[in-house]
């Protein structure tokens, strides 16, 4: 079966779920709003500029998981889905997923955002397979640390290769949809690279390489 790979944030969603999660925690008073939001915004701008220190960001963004039990975190996430993620859902993204699903393709969301934040979103989108940055769990609690290779830049290629080996898939006639120049390493690997509402750098790269540029927002 042909693989159809999708970035999540600013591709299938009309925003960034990881950044929105931080904003939600601040709005609820769970985190120091001013300090956290300022640092979160700095990391997000670094991401957009292609210069994110991913290790530093993971330490920052996942620390909250180690301070609360799973029941509390899951309750917050349900509210987060309702208040922050549902408004970011894009009808054209749903239609694109349905198009590939109806074609018999295997759909995979592959995202740098951690699995805690993204697993319920993938489920809401009806996508069974999710490759995400992994959260460490010890004795039923999150530690606030990541494990495995972060699913970011070249790490997406590494994680996808591991997943394909375990699931007997390959990249023959494959698709990958992304908005970000950070995903260039994986875009270069697939048969059909598609830029979706891309940042300026990826738009220029797509035009140079003759890749389709589409919008799921207009």
CSV table of C-alpha atoms in Angstrom, one decimal:
chain,number,residue,atom,x,y,z
A,1,UNK,CA,0.0,0.0,0.0
A,2,UNK,CA,1.2,3.5,-0.9
A,3,UNK,CA,2.2,5.8,2.0
A,4,UNK,CA,0.6,9.2,2.4
A,5,UNK,CA,2.5,11.1,5.0
A,6,UNK,CA,1.3,14.3,6.6
A,7,UNK,CA,2.9,16.9,8.8
A,8,UNK,CA,0.4,18.0,11.5
A,9,UNK,CA,1.0,21.6,12.7
A,10,UNK,CA,0.2,24.3,10.1
A,11,UNK,CA,-0.5,21.6,7.6
A,12,UNK,CA,-3.5,19.5,8.6
A,13,UNK,CA,-4.2,22.0,11.3
A,14,UNK,CA,-4.7,25.7,10.9
A,15,UNK,CA,-2.2,26.4,13.6
A,16,UNK,CA,0.5,24.8,15.8
A,17,UNK,CA,-0.8,22.3,18.4
A,18,UNK,CA,2.4,22.4,20.5
A,19,UNK,CA,2.4,26.2,20.8
A,20,UNK,CA,-1.3,26.2,21.4
A,21,UNK,CA,-0.9,23.7,24.3
A,22,UNK,CA,1.6,26.1,26.0
A,23,UNK,CA,-0.8,29.0,25.5
A,24,UNK,CA,-3.7,26.9,27.0
A,25,UNK,CA,-1.7,26.0,30.1
A,26,UNK,CA,-0.9,29.7,30.6
A,27,UNK,CA,-4.5,30.8,30.1
A,28,UNK,CA,-5.6,28.2,32.7
A,29,UNK,CA,-3.1,29.5,35.1
A,30,UNK,CA,-1.3,26.2,35.3
A,31,UNK,CA,1.9,27.8,34.2
A,32,UNK,CA,3.3,31.3,34.9
A,33,UNK,CA,1.7,32.9,31.9
A,34,UNK,CA,4.1,35.8,31.2
A,35,UNK,CA,7.3,33.9,31.6
A,36,UNK,CA,6.2,30.7,29.8
A,37,UNK,CA,4.5,32.4,26.9
A,38,UNK,CA,7.5,34.7,26.2
A,39,UNK,CA,9.9,31.7,26.1
A,40,UNK,CA,7.4,29.6,24.1
A,41,UNK,CA,7.1,32.4,21.6
A,42,UNK,CA,10.9,32.6,21.3
A,43,UNK,CA,11.1,28.9,20.6
A,44,UNK,CA,8.3,29.1,18.0
A,45,UNK,CA,10.0,32.0,16.2
A,46,UNK,CA,13.2,30.0,16.1
A,47,UNK,CA,11.3,27.0,14.7
A,48,UNK,CA,9.8,29.2,11.9
A,49,UNK,CA,13.3,30.6,11.2
A,50,UNK,CA,14.7,27.1,11.0
A,51,UNK,CA,17.1,27.5,13.9
A,52,UNK,CA,15.3,25.8,16.8
A,53,UNK,CA,17.4,24.1,19.5
A,54,UNK,CA,15.2,21.1,19.7
A,55,UNK,CA,16.8,19.6,22.8
A,56,UNK,CA,16.3,22.8,24.7
A,57,UNK,CA,12.7,23.1,23.5
A,58,UNK,CA,11.8,19.5,24.5
A,59,UNK,CA,13.2,20.1,28.0
A,60,UNK,CA,11.1,23.3,28.2
A,61,UNK,CA,7.9,22.0,26.8
A,62,UNK,CA,7.7,18.6,28.4
A,63,UNK,CA,8.8,19.5,31.9
A,64,UNK,CA,5.1,20.0,32.8
A,65,UNK,CA,4.3,16.3,32.2
A,66,UNK,CA,6.6,15.3,35.0
A,67,UNK,CA,4.8,17.5,37.6
A,68,UNK,CA,1.2,16.1,37.2
A,69,UNK,CA,-0.4,12.7,37.1
A,70,UNK,CA,-1.8,11.2,33.9
A,71,UNK,CA,-5.4,11.6,35.0
A,72,UNK,CA,-5.0,15.4,35.4
A,73,UNK,CA,-3.1,15.8,32.2
A,74,UNK,CA,-5.7,13.9,30.2
A,75,UNK,CA,-8.5,16.0,31.7
A,76,UNK,CA,-6.6,19.2,30.6
A,77,UNK,CA,-6.1,17.7,27.2
A,78,UNK,CA,-9.8,17.0,26.7
A,79,UNK,CA,-10.5,20.7,27.4
A,80,UNK,CA,-7.6,21.7,25.1
A,81,UNK,CA,-9.1,19.6,22.3
A,82,UNK,CA,-12.4,21.3,22.7
A,83,UNK,CA,-11.2,24.9,23.2
A,84,UNK,CA,-8.1,25.1,21.1
A,85,UNK,CA,-7.8,22.2,18.6
A,86,UNK,CA,-11.4,21.9,17.3
A,87,UNK,CA,-11.2,25.5,16.0
A,88,UNK,CA,-8.1,24.7,14.0
A,89,UNK,CA,-9.6,21.8,12.1
A,90,UNK,CA,-9.7,22.4,8.4
A,91,UNK,CA,-12.4,20.9,6.1
A,92,UNK,CA,-10.0,20.8,3.2
A,93,UNK,CA,-7.5,18.8,5.3
A,94,UNK,CA,-10.3,16.3,6.1
A,95,UNK,CA,-11.1,16.1,2.4
A,96,UNK,CA,-7.5,15.4,1.5
A,97,UNK,CA,-7.2,12.7,4.1
A,98,UNK,CA,-10.4,11.1,2.8
A,99,UNK,CA,-9.1,11.3,-0.8
A,100,UNK,CA,-6.0,9.2,0.2
A,101,UNK,CA,-8.0,6.9,2.4
A,102,UNK,CA,-10.4,6.2,-0.4
A,103,UNK,CA,-7.5,5.5,-2.7
A,104,UNK,CA,-6.4,2.7,-0.4
A,105,UNK,CA,-3.3,4.5,0.9
A,106,UNK,CA,-1.8,4.1,4.3
A,107,UNK,CA,-2.1,7.4,6.1
A,108,UNK,CA,0.6,8.5,8.6
A,109,UNK,CA,0.9,11.7,10.6
A,110,UNK,CA,4.6,12.4,11.2
A,111,UNK,CA,5.2,15.4,13.6
A,112,UNK,CA,7.8,16.9,15.7
A,113,UNK,CA,5.2,17.6,18.4
A,114,UNK,CA,5.1,15.1,21.2
A,115,UNK,CA,2.8,12.1,21.3
A,116,UNK,CA,0.9,13.3,24.4
A,117,UNK,CA,-0.3,16.4,22.6
A,118,UNK,CA,-0.8,14.8,19.1
A,119,UNK,CA,-2.3,11.3,19.7
A,120,UNK,CA,-5.8,12.5,20.4
A,121,UNK,CA,-5.6,14.9,17.4
A,122,UNK,CA,-4.6,12.1,15.1
A,123,UNK,CA,-7.5,10.0,16.5
A,124,UNK,CA,-9.9,12.9,15.8
A,125,UNK,CA,-8.6,13.1,12.3
A,126,UNK,CA,-9.1,9.4,11.8
A,127,UNK,CA,-5.4,8.7,11.2
A,128,UNK,CA,-4.4,5.4,12.7
A,129,UNK,CA,-0.6,5.7,12.4
A,130,UNK,CA,1.3,8.5,14.2
A,131,UNK,CA,5.0,9.0,14.3
A,132,UNK,CA,5.8,11.7,16.9
A,133,UNK,CA,8.4,12.8,19.5
A,134,UNK,CA,8.0,10.2,22.3
A,135,UNK,CA,7.4,11.0,25.9
A,136,UNK,CA,9.1,8.9,28.6
A,137,UNK,CA,6.8,7.1,31.0
A,138,UNK,CA,8.0,5.3,34.1
A,139,UNK,CA,5.7,3.5,36.5
A,140,UNK,CA,2.6,5.0,34.9
A,141,UNK,CA,3.8,8.6,35.1
A,142,UNK,CA,5.4,10.9,32.5
A,143,UNK,CA,8.9,11.9,33.5
A,144,UNK,CA,9.0,15.2,31.6
A,145,UNK,CA,11.7,13.9,29.3
A,146,UNK,CA,11.7,12.6,25.7
A,147,UNK,CA,13.0,9.2,24.5
A,148,UNK,CA,14.0,7.9,21.2
A,149,UNK,CA,15.1,10.1,18.3
A,150,UNK,CA,13.2,13.4,18.3
A,151,UNK,CA,10.9,13.5,15.2
A,152,UNK,CA,12.4,16.7,13.8
A,153,UNK,CA,14.3,17.5,10.6
A,154,UNK,CA,16.5,14.5,9.8
A,155,UNK,CA,15.0,12.8,12.8
A,156,UNK,CA,11.8,12.4,10.9
A,157,UNK,CA,13.6,10.4,8.2
A,158,UNK,CA,15.2,8.3,10.9
A,159,UNK,CA,12.0,7.6,12.7
A,160,UNK,CA,10.1,6.9,9.5
A,161,UNK,CA,12.7,4.4,8.3
A,162,UNK,CA,12.4,2.6,11.6
A,163,UNK,CA,8.6,2.6,11.3
A,164,UNK,CA,8.7,1.3,7.7
A,165,UNK,CA,11.1,-1.5,8.6
A,166,UNK,CA,8.8,-2.6,11.4
A,167,UNK,CA,5.6,-2.3,9.3
A,168,UNK,CA,6.8,-3.6,5.9
A,169,UNK,CA,6.3,-0.3,4.0
A,170,UNK,CA,8.5,1.6,1.6
A,171,UNK,CA,8.5,5.0,-0.1
A,172,UNK,CA,7.6,3.8,-3.6
A,173,UNK,CA,5.0,6.3,-5.0
A,174,UNK,CA,4.8,8.0,-1.6
A,175,UNK,CA,3.4,11.4,-0.7
A,176,UNK,CA,4.4,13.9,2.0
A,177,UNK,CA,2.5,17.1,2.7
A,178,UNK,CA,4.2,19.8,4.8
A,179,UNK,CA,4.3,23.5,5.5
A,180,UNK,CA,7.8,23.8,6.8
A,181,UNK,CA,11.4,24.1,5.4
A,182,UNK,CA,12.3,22.0,8.5
A,183,UNK,CA,10.8,19.1,6.7
A,184,UNK,CA,13.0,19.3,3.7
A,185,UNK,CA,15.0,16.2,4.6
A,186,UNK,CA,11.9,14.1,4.4
A,187,UNK,CA,10.3,16.0,1.4
A,188,UNK,CA,13.5,15.0,-0.5
A,189,UNK,CA,12.9,11.3,0.2
A,190,UNK,CA,9.4,10.8,-1.1
A,191,UNK,CA,8.1,10.5,-4.6
A,192,UNK,CA,5.5,13.2,-4.4
A,193,UNK,CA,6.5,16.2,-2.2
A,194,UNK,CA,3.7,18.7,-1.7
A,195,UNK,CA,4.1,22.1,0.0
A,196,UNK,CA,1.0,23.1,2.0
A,197,UNK,CA,0.5,26.7,2.9
A,198,UNK,CA,4.3,26.8,3.1
A,199,UNK,CA,6.6,29.2,4.9
A,200,UNK,CA,8.5,31.5,2.6
A,201,UNK,CA,11.6,29.3,2.4
A,202,UNK,CA,9.7,26.2,1.6
A,203,UNK,CA,7.6,28.0,-1.0
A,204,UNK,CA,10.7,29.2,-2.8
A,205,UNK,CA,12.2,25.7,-2.6
A,206,UNK,CA,9.0,24.1,-3.9
A,207,UNK,CA,8.9,26.5,-6.9
A,208,UNK,CA,12.5,25.8,-7.7
A,209,UNK,CA,12.0,22.0,-7.6
A,210,UNK,CA,8.6,22.0,-9.3
A,211,UNK,CA,6.7,20.7,-6.3
A,212,UNK,CA,3.0,21.4,-6.1
A,213,UNK,CA,2.1,24.2,-3.7
A,214,UNK,CA,-1.5,24.0,-2.3
A,215,UNK,CA,-3.6,25.6,0.4
A,216,UNK,CA,-5.9,23.8,2.8
A,217,UNK,CA,-7.1,27.1,4.2
A,218,UNK,CA,-8.5,29.2,1.4
